[in-house]
JSON list of C-alpha atoms in Angstrom, two decimals:
[
{"chain": "Y", "resi": 348, "resn": "MET", "atom": "CA", "xyz": [12.10, -17.16, 9.46]},
{"chain": "Y", "resi": 349, "resn": "PHE", "atom": "CA", "xyz": [9.91, -14.32, 10.64]},
{"chain": "Y", "resi": 350, "resn": "PRO", "atom": "CA", "xyz": [12.69, -11.72, 10.98]},
{"chain": "Y", "resi": 351, "resn": "LYS", "atom": "CA", "xyz": [14.15, -12.74, 7.60]},
{"chain": "Y", "resi": 352, "resn": "THR", "atom": "CA", "xyz": [10.77, -12.41, 5.91]},
{"chain": "Y", "resi": 353, "resn": "ARG", "atom": "CA", "xyz": [10.16, -9.01, 7.44]},
{"chain": "Y", "resi": 354, "resn": "HIS", "atom": "CA", "xyz": [13.65, -7.86, 6.42]},
{"chain": "Y", "resi": 355, "resn": "ALA", "atom": "CA", "xyz": [13.04, -8.99, 2.84]},
{"chain": "Y", "resi": 356, "resn": "LEU", "atom": "CA", "xyz": [9.83, -6.96, 2.59]},
{"chain": "Y", "resi": 357, "resn": "LEU", "atom": "CA", "xyz": [10.96, -3.71, 4.20]},
{"chain": "Y", "resi": 358, "resn": "PRO", "atom": "CA", "xyz": [12.42, -2.30, 0.95]},
{"chain": "Y", "resi": 359, "resn": "LEU", "atom": "CA", "xyz": [9.20, -3.29, -0.80]},
{"chain": "Y", "resi": 360, "resn": "ALA", "atom": "CA", "xyz": [7.24, -1.04, 1.52]},
{"chain": "Y", "resi": 361, "resn": "LEU", "atom": "CA", "xyz": [9.34, 1.96, 0.58]},
{"chain": "Y", "resi": 362, "resn": "LEU", "atom": "CA", "xyz": [9.93, 1.39, -3.12]},
{"chain": "Y", "resi": 363, "resn": "LEU", "atom": "CA", "xyz": [6.72, -0.02, -4.59]},
{"chain": "Y", "resi": 364, "resn": "PRO", "atom": "CA", "xyz": [5.39, 3.28, -5.99]},
{"chain": "Y", "resi": 365, "resn": "LEU", "atom": "CA", "xyz": [8.76, 4.59, -7.12]},
{"chain": "Y", "resi": 366, "resn": "THR", "atom": "CA", "xyz": [8.47, 3.15, -10.60]},
{"chain": "Y", "resi": 367, "resn": "ALA", "atom": "CA", "xyz": [6.90, 4.02, -13.93]},
{"chain": "Y", "resi": 368, "resn": "CYS", "atom": "CA", "xyz": [5.36, 2.20, -16.82]},
{"chain": "Y", "resi": 369, "resn": "SER", "atom": "CA", "xyz": [8.25, 1.38, -19.17]},
{"chain": "Y", "resi": 370, "resn": "GLU", "atom": "CA", "xyz": [10.42, 4.36, -20.02]},
{"chain": "Y", "resi": 371, "resn": "GLN", "atom": "CA", "xyz": [12.99, 6.07, -17.86]},
{"chain": "Y", "resi": 372, "resn": "VAL", "atom": "CA", "xyz": [11.32, 8.89, -15.96]},
{"chain": "Y", "resi": 373, "resn": "VAL", "atom": "CA", "xyz": [13.44, 11.96, -15.25]},
{"chain": "Y", "resi": 374, "resn": "LEU", "atom": "CA", "xyz": [11.70, 14.24, -12.80]},
{"chain": "Y", "resi": 375, "resn": "GLU", "atom": "CA", "xyz": [12.59, 17.80, -11.96]},
{"chain": "Y", "resi": 376, "resn": "PRO", "atom": "CA", "xyz": [12.00, 18.98, -8.39]},
{"chain": "Y", "resi": 377, "resn": "SER", "atom": "CA", "xyz": [8.97, 21.20, -7.89]},
{"chain": "Y", "resi": 378, "resn": "GLU", "atom": "CA", "xyz": [8.46, 23.62, -5.02]},
{"chain": "Y", "resi": 379, "resn": "ARG", "atom": "CA", "xyz": [4.74, 23.58, -5.76]},
{"chain": "Y", "resi": 380, "resn": "LEU", "atom": "CA", "xyz": [4.50, 19.78, -5.45]},
{"chain": "Y", "resi": 381, "resn": "GLU", "atom": "CA", "xyz": [6.68, 19.79, -2.36]},
{"chain": "Y", "resi": 382, "resn": "SER", "atom": "CA", "xyz": [4.25, 22.25, -0.77]},
{"chain": "Y", "resi": 383, "resn": "LEU", "atom": "CA", "xyz": [1.42, 19.79, -1.50]},
{"chain": "Y", "resi": 384, "resn": "LEU", "atom": "CA", "xyz": [3.06, 16.91, 0.37]},
{"chain": "Y", "resi": 385, "resn": "LEU", "atom": "CA", "xyz": [1.58, 16.08, 3.76]},
{"chain": "Y", "resi": 386, "resn": "PRO", "atom": "CA", "xyz": [3.12, 17.52, 6.93]},
{"chain": "Y", "resi": 387, "resn": "SER", "atom": "CA", "xyz": [3.94, 14.96, 9.61]},
{"chain": "Y", "resi": 388, "resn": "SER", "atom": "CA", "xyz": [0.90, 16.12, 11.61]},
{"chain": "Y", "resi": 389, "resn": "ASP", "atom": "CA", "xyz": [-1.39, 14.74, 8.88]},
{"chain": "Y", "resi": 390, "resn": "TYR", "atom": "CA", "xyz": [-0.09, 11.23, 9.40]},
{"chain": "Y", "resi": 391, "resn": "PRO", "atom": "CA", "xyz": [-1.11, 9.14, 12.42]},
{"chain": "Y", "resi": 392, "resn": "ASP", "atom": "CA", "xyz": [0.76, 9.80, 15.65]},
{"chain": "Y", "resi": 393, "resn": "GLY", "atom": "CA", "xyz": [4.19, 8.23, 15.90]},
{"chain": "Y", "resi": 394, "resn": "PHE", "atom": "CA", "xyz": [5.27, 8.49, 12.27]},
{"chain": "Y", "resi": 395, "resn": "ASP", "atom": "CA", "xyz": [8.58, 9.96, 11.12]},
{"chain": "Y", "resi": 396, "resn": "VAL", "atom": "CA", "xyz": [8.45, 11.60, 7.67]},
{"chain": "Y", "resi": 397, "resn": "GLU", "atom": "CA", "xyz": [11.34, 11.82, 5.20]},
{"chain": "Y", "resi": 398, "resn": "THR", "atom": "CA", "xyz": [11.55, 13.23, 1.67]},
{"chain": "Y", "resi": 399, "resn": "ILE", "atom": "CA", "xyz": [12.12, 10.85, -1.26]},
{"chain": "Y", "resi": 400, "resn": "ASP", "atom": "CA", "xyz": [15.10, 11.40, -3.52]},
{"chain": "Y", "resi": 401, "resn": "LEU", "atom": "CA", "xyz": [13.70, 11.89, -7.04]},
{"chain": "Y", "resi": 402, "resn": "ASP", "atom": "CA", "xyz": [16.61, 9.88, -8.44]},
{"chain": "Y", "resi": 403, "resn": "GLU", "atom": "CA", "xyz": [14.90, 6.81, -6.92]},
{"chain": "Y", "resi": 404, "resn": "VAL", "atom": "CA", "xyz": [11.97, 7.21, -9.31]},
{"chain": "Y", "resi": 405, "resn": "ASP", "atom": "CA", "xyz": [13.75, 5.21, -11.97]},
{"chain": "Y", "resi": 406, "resn": "GLY", "atom": "CA", "xyz": [10.94, 4.00, -14.25]},
{"chain": "Y", "resi": 407, "resn": "SER", "atom": "CA", "xyz": [12.23, 0.44, -14.27]},
{"chain": "Y", "resi": 408, "resn": "GLY", "atom": "CA", "xyz": [8.78, -1.15, -14.44]},
{"chain": "Y", "resi": 409, "resn": "GLY", "atom": "CA", "xyz": [5.58, -1.70, -12.48]},
{"chain": "Y", "resi": 410, "resn": "GLY", "atom": "CA", "xyz": [5.41, -2.32, -8.76]},
{"chain": "Y", "resi": 411, "resn": "GLY", "atom": "CA", "xyz": [5.88, -6.03, -9.39]},
{"chain": "Y", "resi": 412, "resn": "THR", "atom": "CA", "xyz": [9.50, -5.47, -10.43]},
{"chain": "Y", "resi": 413, "resn": "ASP", "atom": "CA", "xyz": [10.34, -5.40, -6.73]},
{"chain": "Y", "resi": 414, "resn": "PHE", "atom": "CA", "xyz": [9.40, -9.09, -6.70]},
{"chain": "Y", "resi": 415, "resn": "ASP", "atom": "CA", "xyz": [11.78, -11.64, -8.17]},
{"chain": "Y", "resi": 416, "resn": "SER", "atom": "CA", "xyz": [8.82, -13.38, -9.82]},
{"chain": "Y", "resi": 417, "resn": "ILE", "atom": "CA", "xyz": [5.03, -13.57, -9.76]},
{"chain": "Y", "resi": 418, "resn": "GLU", "atom": "CA", "xyz": [2.63, -16.33, -10.69]},
{"chain": "Y", "resi": 419, "resn": "PRO", "atom": "CA", "xyz": [0.37, -16.73, -12.58]},
{"chain": "Y", "resi": 420, "resn": "ALA", "atom": "CA", "xyz": [2.10, -15.23, -15.60]},
{"chain": "Y", "resi": 421, "resn": "ALA", "atom": "CA", "xyz": [-0.94, -13.06, -16.40]},
{"chain": "Y", "resi": 422, "resn": "CYS", "atom": "CA", "xyz": [-0.61, -11.45, -12.96]},
{"chain": "Y", "resi": 423, "resn": "GLU", "atom": "CA", "xyz": [3.06, -10.71, -13.57]},
{"chain": "Y", "resi": 424, "resn": "GLU", "atom": "CA", "xyz": [2.12, -9.12, -16.89]},
{"chain": "Y", "resi": 425, "resn": "ALA", "atom": "CA", "xyz": [-0.48, -6.99, -15.13]},
{"chain": "Y", "resi": 426, "resn": "PHE", "atom": "CA", "xyz": [2.18, -5.75, -12.72]},
{"chain": "Y", "resi": 427, "resn": "GLU", "atom": "CA", "xyz": [4.36, -4.81, -15.68]},
{"chain": "Y", "resi": 428, "resn": "ASP", "atom": "CA", "xyz": [1.69, -2.27, -16.59]},
{"chain": "Y", "resi": 429, "resn": "SER", "atom": "CA", "xyz": [0.46, -1.49, -13.09]},
{"chain": "Y", "resi": 430, "resn": "PRO", "atom": "CA", "xyz": [-2.27, 1.16, -12.84]},
{"chain": "Y", "resi": 431, "resn": "ALA", "atom": "CA", "xyz": [-0.38, 2.57, -9.86]},
{"chain": "Y", "resi": 432, "resn": "ASP", "atom": "CA", "xyz": [2.74, 3.32, -11.92]},
{"chain": "Y", "resi": 433, "resn": "VAL", "atom": "CA", "xyz": [4.02, 6.87, -12.15]},
{"chain": "Y", "resi": 434, "resn": "PRO", "atom": "CA", "xyz": [2.96, 8.05, -15.65]},
{"chain": "Y", "resi": 435, "resn": "GLU", "atom": "CA", "xyz": [5.82, 8.21, -18.12]},
{"chain": "Y", "resi": 436, "resn": "GLU", "atom": "CA", "xyz": [4.63, 11.72, -19.13]},
{"chain": "Y", "resi": 437, "resn": "ALA", "atom": "CA", "xyz": [5.53, 13.00, -15.66]},
{"chain": "Y", "resi": 438, "resn": "ALA", "atom": "CA", "xyz": [7.91, 15.98, -15.74]},
{"chain": "Y", "resi": 439, "resn": "GLU", "atom": "CA", "xyz": [8.07, 17.20, -12.14]},
{"chain": "Y", "resi": 440, "resn": "GLY", "atom": "CA", "xyz": [7.76, 15.34, -8.88]},
{"chain": "Y", "resi": 441, "resn": "ALA", "atom": "CA", "xyz": [7.98, 15.20, -5.12]},
{"chain": "Y", "resi": 442, "resn": "GLY", "atom": "CA", "xyz": [7.55, 12.42, -2.59]},
{"chain": "Y", "resi": 443, "resn": "GLN", "atom": "CA", "xyz": [7.85, 11.31, 0.99]},
{"chain": "Y", "resi": 444, "resn": "VAL", "atom": "CA", "xyz": [7.96, 8.23, 3.18]},
{"chain": "Y", "resi": 445, "resn": "ALA", "atom": "CA", "xyz": [6.35, 8.04, 6.62]},
{"chain": "Y", "resi": 446, "resn": "VAL", "atom": "CA", "xyz": [7.59, 5.25, 8.89]},
{"chain": "Y", "resi": 447, "resn": "SER", "atom": "CA", "xyz": [6.04, 4.26, 12.19]},
{"chain": "Y", "resi": 448, "resn": "SER", "atom": "CA", "xyz": [8.39, 4.67, 15.13]},
{"chain": "Y", "resi": 449, "resn": "GLY", "atom": "CA", "xyz": [6.37, 2.19, 17.19]},
{"chain": "Y", "resi": 450, "resn": "SER", "atom": "CA", "xyz": [6.74, -1.56, 17.53]},
{"chain": "Y", "resi": 451, "resn": "SER", "atom": "CA", "xyz": [4.31, -2.31, 14.68]},
{"chain": "Y", "resi": 452, "resn": "PRO", "atom": "CA", "xyz": [6.08, -1.88, 11.30]},
{"chain": "Y", "resi": 453, "resn": "THR", "atom": "CA", "xyz": [3.80, 0.39, 9.26]},
{"chain": "Y", "resi": 454, "resn": "PHE", "atom": "CA", "xyz": [4.72, 2.60, 6.30]},
{"chain": "Y", "resi": 455, "resn": "TYR", "atom": "CA", "xyz": [3.23, 5.20, 4.02]},
{"chain": "Y", "resi": 456, "resn": "THR", "atom": "CA", "xyz": [4.74, 6.25, 0.70]},
{"chain": "Y", "resi": 457, "resn": "TYR", "atom": "CA", "xyz": [3.32, 9.28, -1.11]},
{"chain": "Y", "resi": 458, "resn": "VAL", "atom": "CA", "xyz": [4.40, 10.45, -4.56]},
{"chain": "Y", "resi": 459, "resn": "LEU", "atom": "CA", "xyz": [3.17, 13.48, -6.52]},
{"chain": "Y", "resi": 460, "resn": "VAL", "atom": "CA", "xyz": [4.01, 14.13, -10.17]},
{"chain": "Y", "resi": 461, "resn": "SER", "atom": "CA", "xyz": [2.78, 16.67, -12.69]},
{"chain": "Y", "resi": 462, "resn": "GLY", "atom": "CA", "xyz": [2.84, 16.70, -16.47]},
{"chain": "Y", "resi": 463, "resn": "ASP", "atom": "CA", "xyz": [0.76, 16.64, -19.62]},
{"chain": "Y", "resi": 464, "resn": "PHE", "atom": "CA", "xyz": [-1.49, 13.72, -18.68]},
{"chain": "Y", "resi": 465, "resn": "ASP", "atom": "CA", "xyz": [-4.59, 12.37, -20.38]},
{"chain": "Y", "resi": 466, "resn": "GLU", "atom": "CA", "xyz": [-7.80, 13.73, -18.91]},
{"chain": "Y", "resi": 467, "resn": "THR", "atom": "CA", "xyz": [-9.37, 10.27, -18.61]},
{"chain": "Y", "resi": 468, "resn": "GLN", "atom": "CA", "xyz": [-7.93, 7.13, -17.09]},
{"chain": "Y", "resi": 469, "resn": "ASP", "atom": "CA", "xyz": [-7.47, 3.84, -18.93]},
{"chain": "Y", "resi": 470, "resn": "ALA", "atom": "CA", "xyz": [-9.06, 1.27, -16.62]},
{"chain": "Y", "resi": 471, "resn": "SER", "atom": "CA", "xyz": [-7.79, -1.77, -18.54]},
{"chain": "Y", "resi": 472, "resn": "GLY", "atom": "CA", "xyz": [-4.65, -2.19, -16.41]},
{"chain": "Y", "resi": 473, "resn": "TYR", "atom": "CA", "xyz": [-6.69, -2.05, -13.21]},
{"chain": "Y", "resi": 474, "resn": "GLU", "atom": "CA", "xyz": [-9.20, -4.60, -14.48]},
{"chain": "Y", "resi": 475, "resn": "ALA", "atom": "CA", "xyz": [-6.39, -6.90, -15.66]},
{"chain": "Y", "resi": 476, "resn": "MET", "atom": "CA", "xyz": [-4.73, -6.82, -12.25]},
{"chain": "Y", "resi": 477, "resn": "LEU", "atom": "CA", "xyz": [-7.97, -7.59, -10.40]},
{"chain": "Y", "resi": 478, "resn": "SER", "atom": "CA", "xyz": [-8.88, -10.47, -12.70]},
{"chain": "Y", "resi": 479, "resn": "SER", "atom": "CA", "xyz": [-5.43, -12.11, -12.90]},
{"chain": "Y", "resi": 480, "resn": "CYS", "atom": "CA", "xyz": [-4.12, -11.51, -9.36]},
{"chain": "Y", "resi": 481, "resn": "SER", "atom": "CA", "xyz": [-7.11, -12.62, -7.27]},
{"chain": "Y", "resi": 482, "resn": "THR", "atom": "CA", "xyz": [-4.80, -15.45, -6.20]},
{"chain": "Y", "resi": 483, "resn": "MET", "atom": "CA", "xyz": [-1.06, -15.02, -6.62]},
{"chain": "Y", "resi": 484, "resn": "THR", "atom": "CA", "xyz": [2.34, -16.33, -5.55]},
{"chain": "Y", "resi": 485, "resn": "ALA", "atom": "CA", "xyz": [5.27, -13.92, -5.39]},
{"chain": "Y", "resi": 486, "resn": "VAL", "atom": "CA", "xyz": [8.96, -14.41, -4.59]},
{"chain": "Y", "resi": 487, "resn": "SER", "atom": "CA", "xyz": [11.00, -11.63, -2.97]},
{"chain": "Y", "resi": 488, "resn": "ASP", "atom": "CA", "xyz": [14.62, -12.13, -1.92]},
{"chain": "Y", "resi": 489, "resn": "GLY", "atom": "CA", "xyz": [14.09, -15.88, -1.93]},
{"chain": "Y", "resi": 490, "resn": "ILE", "atom": "CA", "xyz": [10.95, -15.69, 0.22]},
{"chain": "Y", "resi": 491, "resn": "THR", "atom": "CA", "xyz": [7.76, -17.18, -1.26]},
{"chain": "Y", "resi": 492, "resn": "LEU", "atom": "CA", "xyz": [4.60, -15.27, -0.45]},
{"chain": "Y", "resi": 493, "resn": "GLU", "atom": "CA", "xyz": [1.03, -16.34, -1.05]},
{"chain": "Y", "resi": 494, "resn": "GLY", "atom": "CA", "xyz": [-1.46, -13.58, -1.60]},
{"chain": "Y", "resi": 495, "resn": "SER", "atom": "CA", "xyz": [-4.28, -11.89, -3.41]},
{"chain": "Y", "resi": 496, "resn": "ILE", "atom": "CA", "xyz": [-5.36, -8.52, -4.80]},
{"chain": "Y", "resi": 497, "resn": "ARG", "atom": "CA", "xyz": [-8.87, -7.12, -4.59]},
{"chain": "Y", "resi": 498, "resn": "GLY", "atom": "CA", "xyz": [-10.44, -3.86, -5.65]},
{"chain": "Y", "resi": 499, "resn": "THR", "atom": "CA", "xyz": [-11.06, -1.36, -2.88]},
{"chain": "Y", "resi": 500, "resn": "SER", "atom": "CA", "xyz": [-13.27, 1.71, -2.76]},
{"chain": "Y", "resi": 501, "resn": "PHE", "atom": "CA", "xyz": [-12.36, 4.69, -0.58]},
{"chain": "Y", "resi": 502, "resn": "PRO", "atom": "CA", "xyz": [-14.89, 7.52, -0.15]},
{"chain": "Y", "resi": 503, "resn": "SER", "atom": "CA", "xyz": [-12.14, 10.12, -0.47]},
{"chain": "Y", "resi": 504, "resn": "LEU", "atom": "CA", "xyz": [-10.92, 9.00, -3.92]},
{"chain": "Y", "resi": 505, "resn": "PRO", "atom": "CA", "xyz": [-11.38, 11.62, -6.66]},
{"chain": "Y", "resi": 506, "resn": "ASP", "atom": "CA", "xyz": [-13.38, 10.76, -9.79]},
{"chain": "Y", "resi": 507, "resn": "GLN", "atom": "CA", "xyz": [-10.11, 10.09, -11.63]},
{"chain": "Y", "resi": 508, "resn": "GLY", "atom": "CA", "xyz": [-8.84, 7.54, -9.13]},
{"chain": "Y", "resi": 509, "resn": "ASP", "atom": "CA", "xyz": [-8.90, 3.89, -8.03]},
{"chain": "Y", "resi": 510, "resn": "ALA", "atom": "CA", "xyz": [-7.44, 1.64, -5.36]},
{"chain": "Y", "resi": 511, "resn": "PHE", "atom": "CA", "xyz": [-6.65, -1.97, -4.54]},
{"chain": "Y", "resi": 512, "resn": "THR", "atom": "CA", "xyz": [-5.67, -3.99, -1.48]},
{"chain": "Y", "resi": 513, "resn": "MET", "atom": "CA", "xyz": [-2.95, -6.62, -1.61]},
{"chain": "Y", "resi": 514, "resn": "ASP", "atom": "CA", "xyz": [-2.59, -9.29, 1.09]},
{"chain": "Y", "resi": 515, "resn": "LEU", "atom": "CA", "xyz": [0.57, -11.39, 1.31]},
{"chain": "Y", "resi": 516, "resn": "SER", "atom": "CA", "xyz": [1.62, -13.98, 3.87]},
{"chain": "Y", "resi": 517, "resn": "ALA", "atom": "CA", "xyz": [4.70, -16.09, 4.55]},
{"chain": "Y", "resi": 518, "resn": "ASP", "atom": "CA", "xyz": [6.33, -17.70, 7.58]},
{"chain": "Y", "resi": 519, "resn": "GLY", "atom": "CA", "xyz": [4.00, -16.17, 10.16]},
{"chain": "Y", "resi": 520, "resn": "LEU", "atom": "CA", "xyz": [3.98, -12.71, 8.58]},
{"chain": "Y", "resi": 521, "resn": "ASP", "atom": "CA", "xyz": [0.72, -11.24, 7.33]},
{"chain": "Y", "resi": 522, "resn": "MET", "atom": "CA", "xyz": [1.22, -8.14, 5.20]},
{"chain": "Y", "resi": 523, "resn": "THR", "atom": "CA", "xyz": [-1.53, -5.86, 3.93]},
{"chain": "Y", "resi": 524, "resn": "MET", "atom": "CA", "xyz": [-0.94, -3.03, 1.47]},
{"chain": "Y", "resi": 525, "resn": "TRP", "atom": "CA", "xyz": [-3.43, -0.40, 0.38]},
{"chain": "Y", "resi": 526, "resn": "THR", "atom": "CA", "xyz": [-2.63, 1.43, -2.85]},
{"chain": "Y", "resi": 527, "resn": "ALA", "atom": "CA", "xyz": [-4.60, 4.43, -4.10]},
{"chain": "Y", "resi": 528, "resn": "TRP", "atom": "CA", "xyz": [-3.89, 6.66, -7.08]},
{"chain": "Y", "resi": 529, "resn": "GLY", "atom": "CA", "xyz": [-5.62, 9.36, -9.02]},
{"chain": "Y", "resi": 530, "resn": "GLN", "atom": "CA", "xyz": [-5.42, 12.73, -10.69]},
{"chain": "Y", "resi": 531, "resn": "VAL", "atom": "CA", "xyz": [-6.48, 16.16, -9.46]},
{"chain": "Y", "resi": 532, "resn": "ALA", "atom": "CA", "xyz": [-6.11, 18.83, -12.16]},
{"chain": "Y", "resi": 533, "resn": "ASP", "atom": "CA", "xyz": [-2.54, 18.35, -13.49]},
{"chain": "Y", "resi": 534, "resn": "VAL", "atom": "CA", "xyz": [-1.24, 16.42, -10.47]},
{"chain": "Y", "resi": 535, "resn": "HIS", "atom": "CA", "xyz": [-1.10, 12.61, -10.37]},
{"chain": "Y", "resi": 536, "resn": "PHE", "atom": "CA", "xyz": [-0.67, 11.01, -6.94]},
{"chain": "Y", "resi": 537, "resn": "VAL", "atom": "CA", "xyz": [0.13, 7.55, -5.60]},
{"chain": "Y", "resi": 538, "resn": "LEU", "atom": "CA", "xyz": [-0.42, 6.77, -1.92]},
{"chain": "Y", "resi": 539, "resn": "ILE", "atom": "CA", "xyz": [0.57, 3.42, -0.45]},
{"chain": "Y", "resi": 540, "resn": "GLY", "atom": "CA", "xyz": [0.06, 2.24, 3.10]},
{"chain": "Y", "resi": 541, "resn": "MET", "atom": "CA", "xyz": [1.65, -1.00, 4.24]},
{"chain": "Y", "resi": 542, "resn": "ASP", "atom": "CA", "xyz": [1.37, -2.93, 7.48]},
{"chain": "Y", "resi": 543, "resn": "LEU", "atom": "CA", "xyz": [3.92, -5.67, 8.17]},
{"chain": "Y", "resi": 544, "resn": "GLY", "atom": "CA", "xyz": [2.66, -6.60, 11.63]},
{"chain": "Y", "resi": 545, "resn": "SER", "atom": "CA", "xyz": [1.83, -10.13, 12.70]},
{"chain": "Y", "resi": 546, "resn": "SER", "atom": "CA", "xyz": [-1.75, -11.13, 13.45]},
{"chain": "Y", "resi": 547, "resn": "PRO", "atom": "CA", "xyz": [-3.09, -9.74, 16.74]},
{"chain": "Y", "resi": 548, "resn": "ASP", "atom": "CA", "xyz": [-3.41, -12.02, 19.73]},
{"chain": "Y", "resi": 549, "resn": "VAL", "atom": "CA", "xyz": [-6.34, -12.47, 22.12]},
{"chain": "Y", "resi": 550, "resn": "ASP", "atom": "CA", "xyz": [-5.73, -11.80, 25.82]},
{"chain": "Y", "resi": 551, "resn": "THR", "atom": "CA", "xyz": [-6.21, -14.64, 28.28]},
{"chain": "Y", "resi": 552, "resn": "SER", "atom": "CA", "xyz": [-9.13, -13.00, 30.09]},
{"chain": "Y", "resi": 553, "resn": "THR", "atom": "CA", "xyz": [-11.12, -12.80, 26.86]},
{"chain": "Y", "resi": 554, "resn": "LEU", "atom": "CA", "xyz": [-10.27, -16.40, 26.05]},
{"chain": "Y", "resi": 555, "resn": "ALA", "atom": "CA", "xyz": [-11.37, -17.53, 29.50]},
{"chain": "Y", "resi": 556, "resn": "ARG", "atom": "CA", "xyz": [-14.64, -15.59, 29.28]},
{"chain": "Y", "resi": 557, "resn": "GLU", "atom": "CA", "xyz": [-15.58, -16.40, 25.69]},
{"chain": "Y", "resi": 558, "resn": "CYS", "atom": "CA", "xyz": [-14.26, -19.95, 25.49]},
{"chain": "Y", "resi": 559, "resn": "PHE", "atom": "CA", "xyz": [-15.07, -21.27, 28.98]},
{"chain": "Y", "resi": 560, "resn": "ASP", "atom": "CA", "xyz": [-17.29, -24.02, 27.61]},
{"chain": "Y", "resi": 561, "resn": "ASP", "atom": "CA", "xyz": [-15.02, -24.66, 24.65]},
{"chain": "Y", "resi": 562, "resn": "ARG", "atom": "CA", "xyz": [-11.61, -25.05, 26.28]},
{"chain": "Y", "resi": 563, "resn": "MET", "atom": "CA", "xyz": [-10.85, -28.36, 24.58]},
{"chain": "Y", "resi": 564, "resn": "ASP", "atom": "CA", "xyz": [-11.72, -27.03, 21.14]},
{"chain": "Y", "resi": 565, "resn": "THR", "atom": "CA", "xyz": [-9.47, -24.62, 19.21]},
{"chain": "Y", "resi": 566, "resn": "GLY", "atom": "CA", "xyz": [-12.44, -23.37, 17.19]},
{"chain": "Y", "resi": 567, "resn": "CYS", "atom": "CA", "xyz": [-13.37, -20.73, 19.76]},
{"chain": "Y", "resi": 568, "resn": "ARG", "atom": "CA", "xyz": [-9.85, -19.29, 19.94]},
{"chain": "Y", "resi": 569, "resn": "ASP", "atom": "CA", "xyz": [-9.55, -19.34, 16.15]},
{"chain": "Y", "resi": 570, "resn": "ARG", "atom": "CA", "xyz": [-12.81, -17.42, 15.87]},
{"chain": "Y", "resi": 571, "resn": "LEU", "atom": "CA", "xyz": [-11.65, -14.78, 18.35]},
{"chain": "Y", "resi": 572, "resn": "LEU", "atom": "CA", "xyz": [-8.32, -14.44, 16.54]},
{"chain": "Y", "resi": 573, "resn": "GLN", "atom": "CA", "xyz": [-10.09, -13.93, 13.22]},
{"chain": "Y", "resi": 574, "resn": "GLU", "atom": "CA", "xyz": [-12.39, -11.32, 14.74]},
{"chain": "Y", "resi": 575, "resn": "ALA", "atom": "CA", "xyz": [-9.41, -9.48, 16.22]},
{"chain": "Y", "resi": 576, "resn": "THR", "atom": "CA", "xyz": [-7.62, -9.59, 12.86]},
{"chain": "Y", "resi": 577, "resn": "ASP", "atom": "CA", "xyz": [-10.67, -8.28, 11.01]},
{"chain": "Y", "resi": 578, "resn": "GLU", "atom": "CA", "xyz": [-11.10, -5.42, 13.49]},
{"chain": "Y", "resi": 579, "resn": "ALA", "atom": "CA", "xyz": [-7.43, -4.45, 13.25]},
{"chain": "Y", "resi": 580, "resn": "ARG", "atom": "CA", "xyz": [-7.50, -4.45, 9.44]},
{"chain": "Y", "resi": 581, "resn": "ALA", "atom": "CA", "xyz": [-10.70, -2.38, 9.39]},
{"chain": "Y", "resi": 582, "resn": "ALA", "atom": "CA", "xyz": [-9.10, 0.19, 11.69]},
{"chain": "Y", "resi": 583, "resn": "GLN", "atom": "CA", "xyz": [-5.98, 0.35, 9.51]},
{"chain": "Y", "resi": 584, "resn": "GLU", "atom": "CA", "xyz": [-8.07, 0.77, 6.37]},
{"chain": "Y", "resi": 585, "resn": "GLU", "atom": "CA", "xyz": [-9.97, 3.64, 7.98]},
{"chain": "Y", "resi": 586, "resn": "GLU", "atom": "CA", "xyz": [-6.67, 5.22, 9.00]},
{"chain": "Y", "resi": 587, "resn": "PHE", "atom": "CA", "xyz": [-5.46, 4.95, 5.39]},
{"chain": "Y", "resi": 588, "resn": "ASN", "atom": "CA", "xyz": [-8.66, 6.59, 4.14]},
{"chain": "Y", "resi": 589, "resn": "GLU", "atom": "CA", "xyz": [-8.18, 9.49, 6.56]},
{"chain": "Y", "resi": 590, "resn": "VAL", "atom": "CA", "xyz": [-4.66, 10.11, 5.23]},
{"chain": "Y", "resi": 591, "resn": "LEU", "atom": "CA", "xyz": [-5.95, 9.81, 1.66]},
{"chain": "Y", "resi": 592, "resn": "ALA", "atom": "CA", "xyz": [-8.80, 12.25, 2.34]},
{"chain": "Y", "resi": 593, "resn": "THR", "atom": "CA", "xyz": [-6.38, 14.82, 3.72]},
{"chain": "Y", "resi": 594, "resn": "ALA", "atom": "CA", "xyz": [-4.05, 14.42, 0.74]},
{"chain": "Y", "resi": 595, "resn": "VAL", "atom": "CA", "xyz": [-6.84, 14.76, -1.84]},
{"chain": "Y", "resi": 596, "resn": "ALA", "atom": "CA", "xyz": [-8.33, 17.79, -0.07]},
{"chain": "Y", "resi": 597, "resn": "LEU", "atom": "CA", "xyz": [-4.94, 19.51, -0.18]},
{"chain": "Y", "resi": 598, "resn": "LEU", "atom": "CA", "xyz": [-4.60, 18.79, -3.90]},
{"chain": "Y", "resi": 599, "resn": "GLU", "atom": "CA", "xyz": [-8.11, 20.05, -4.60]},
{"chain": "Y", "resi": 600, "resn": "SER", "atom": "CA", "xyz": [-7.40, 23.27, -2.74]},
{"chain": "Y", "resi": 601, "resn": "ASP", "atom": "CA", "xyz": [-4.55, 23.94, -5.19]},
{"chain": "Y", "resi": 602, "resn": "ALA", "atom": "CA", "xyz": [-6.51, 22.99, -8.33]}
]
């Protein structure tokens, strides 16, 4: 089931931010916004960067529309009005996808839009998502995923910005997605980083050294596995923040 689950979620990694609140969004290309996208050198080593076709920004609904269903119902409703949606007032846009060429499936999606946006953010959608999706069950392409959403704070977020982390798991696959959005002057951005890798393993030498007196008990190995998972996730979150910081700095230089 692992390959099937991963296959079902690959499109999710690329398409989650390519939606808007409720109305069809028609974006015109913008040389200015294209110049504010990140060069490949600003992503971690080993990522291939491609431009997003603006026709894919179809405004069909919140990020949750890439799931077949979400429970509880309040969580699905929160996704319908996701705070990470592309604003329906957007007039121009540009975007890119960065895909890891290594063995670990990792993605970044970055979308920039400009338009006549409100100067202040409405935080109600963000609060609704955090309160109703702290525990959630989602179905994608027939695969049931158990997960949760929690608020996340990144030092590099602008004042008009927020972020959340979504964890999903199914059939041996642990997926983590970091989503950040905000506004700098007249530019609204959405940055998503997604890791579809399985949990890290612990090498036999470490097991032998740390669990020598606990060889008949799986508790020691489980503890080491959890520590390795926590360290890997912390490193990935820091990597995401570095990409976000570079993106925000570039936007602020143009403001």
